[in-house]
Amino acid sequence: MQLFLVLIFSLLGLLIRSICTSHLLINFAGCILLGVLYATKINKSIVYILSIGLCSSLTTYSAFFIDSLNYLVSAQIMKFIFYLLSYCLVCLFGMILGYRLSLKFLN
């Protein structure tokens, strides 16, 4: 049953990702959700289903690395460094935000 639910939430994540074209926005939202899941005291099976099912199909880190590689290959080193650092910082901020919001409102 758990595997079936992971599949269902994976499809949901894929549908949401296909609607939104902004890689950064989708990854930010996924990181907020992961932060919330990490901080909540809900059943570990639910955390597993949502983090592996929904978040893994929702976030698009492969696109992030393709964009990064394109900057690197085209010798746009400053853009590469800025993109890499800003993307990681934004997503880390999303995880921290989700974690803190969860502690404040859900626990």
Short mmCIF file of C-alpha atoms in Angstrom, two decimals:
data_model
loop_
_atom_site.label_atom_id
_atom_site.label_comp_id
_atom_site.label_asym_id
_atom_site.label_seq_id
_atom_site.Cartn_x
_atom_site.Cartn_y
_atom_site.Cartn_z
CA MET A 1 0.00 0.00 0.00
CA GLN A 2 2.84 2.39 0.87
CA LEU A 3 4.44 1.88 -2.54
CA PHE A 4 1.11 2.59 -4.23
CA LEU A 5 0.76 5.86 -2.30
CA VAL A 6 4.32 6.85 -3.27
CA LEU A 7 3.31 6.29 -6.90
CA ILE A 8 0.13 8.38 -6.55
CA PHE A 9 2.00 11.28 -4.93
CA SER A 10 4.75 11.01 -7.55
CA LEU A 11 2.14 11.52 -10.24
CA LEU A 12 0.76 14.51 -8.34
CA GLY A 13 4.25 16.03 -8.12
CA LEU A 14 4.76 15.47 -11.84
CA LEU A 15 1.46 17.19 -12.65
CA ILE A 16 2.32 20.20 -10.49
CA ARG A 17 5.80 20.42 -12.01
CA SER A 18 4.43 20.28 -15.55
CA ILE A 19 2.19 23.29 -14.85
CA CYS A 20 4.94 25.51 -13.42
CA THR A 21 7.82 26.36 -15.76
CA SER A 22 10.07 28.04 -13.19
CA HIS A 23 12.65 25.54 -11.94
CA LEU A 24 13.62 27.75 -9.03
CA LEU A 25 10.04 28.27 -7.87
CA ILE A 26 9.26 24.55 -7.98
CA ASN A 27 12.46 23.63 -6.14
CA PHE A 28 11.83 26.36 -3.56
CA ALA A 29 8.33 25.01 -2.93
CA GLY A 30 9.67 21.46 -2.70
CA CYS A 31 12.31 22.56 -0.20
CA ILE A 32 9.70 24.31 1.94
CA LEU A 33 7.66 21.10 1.95
CA LEU A 34 10.72 19.03 2.86
CA GLY A 35 11.49 21.42 5.71
CA VAL A 36 7.92 21.09 6.99
CA LEU A 37 8.07 17.30 6.75
CA TYR A 38 11.41 17.18 8.53
CA ALA A 39 10.11 19.21 11.47
CA THR A 40 6.65 17.72 11.92
CA LYS A 41 5.90 14.95 14.31
CA ILE A 42 3.57 13.09 11.98
CA ASN A 43 3.75 9.40 11.20
CA LYS A 44 7.06 8.46 9.57
CA SER A 45 5.22 6.54 6.84
CA ILE A 46 3.45 9.73 5.80
CA VAL A 47 6.77 11.61 5.78
CA TYR A 48 8.26 8.84 3.64
CA ILE A 49 5.36 8.86 1.18
CA LEU A 50 5.32 12.64 0.80
CA SER A 51 9.08 13.20 0.70
CA ILE A 52 9.88 10.37 -1.68
CA GLY A 53 6.65 10.43 -3.66
CA LEU A 54 5.70 14.08 -3.94
CA CYS A 55 8.94 15.97 -3.36
CA SER A 56 11.18 13.77 -5.48
CA SER A 57 8.95 14.15 -8.52
CA LEU A 58 8.14 17.79 -7.79
CA THR A 59 11.66 19.14 -7.60
CA THR A 60 13.75 19.39 -10.75
CA TYR A 61 17.37 19.41 -9.74
CA SER A 62 18.40 17.78 -12.99
CA ALA A 63 17.30 20.96 -14.79
CA PHE A 64 19.32 23.00 -12.30
CA PHE A 65 22.45 21.04 -13.10
CA ILE A 66 21.86 21.26 -16.85
CA ASP A 67 21.59 25.05 -16.57
CA SER A 68 24.74 25.11 -14.42
CA LEU A 69 26.64 22.98 -16.91
CA ASN A 70 25.56 25.23 -19.78
CA TYR A 71 27.05 28.26 -18.00
CA LEU A 72 30.23 26.35 -17.29
CA VAL A 73 30.67 24.96 -20.81
CA SER A 74 30.05 28.37 -22.40
CA ALA A 75 32.77 29.83 -20.14
CA GLN A 76 30.36 32.11 -18.27
CA ILE A 77 32.14 31.45 -15.01
CA MET A 78 30.69 34.36 -13.03
CA LYS A 79 27.13 33.46 -14.08
CA PHE A 80 27.87 29.84 -13.17
CA ILE A 81 29.11 30.76 -9.70
CA PHE A 82 26.25 33.20 -9.07
CA TYR A 83 23.64 30.73 -10.32
CA LEU A 84 25.06 27.87 -8.29
CA LEU A 85 25.34 29.83 -5.05
CA SER A 86 22.05 31.70 -5.34
CA TYR A 87 20.10 28.58 -6.25
CA CYS A 88 21.53 26.61 -3.34
CA LEU A 89 20.97 29.47 -0.91
CA VAL A 90 17.38 30.01 -2.04
CA CYS A 91 16.57 26.32 -1.67
CA LEU A 92 18.31 26.13 1.70
CA PHE A 93 16.30 29.16 2.81
CA GLY A 94 13.15 27.33 1.67
CA MET A 95 14.00 24.31 3.82
CA ILE A 96 14.74 26.50 6.83
CA LEU A 97 11.53 28.46 6.26
CA GLY A 98 9.45 25.29 6.05
CA TYR A 99 11.15 23.87 9.13
CA ARG A 100 10.59 27.03 11.19
CA LEU A 101 6.99 27.47 10.03
CA SER A 102 6.29 23.85 10.91
CA LEU A 103 7.72 24.25 14.39
CA LYS A 104 5.72 27.40 14.95
CA PHE A 105 2.34 26.35 13.56
CA LEU A 106 2.16 22.55 13.33
CA ASN A 107 3.87 21.22 16.45
#
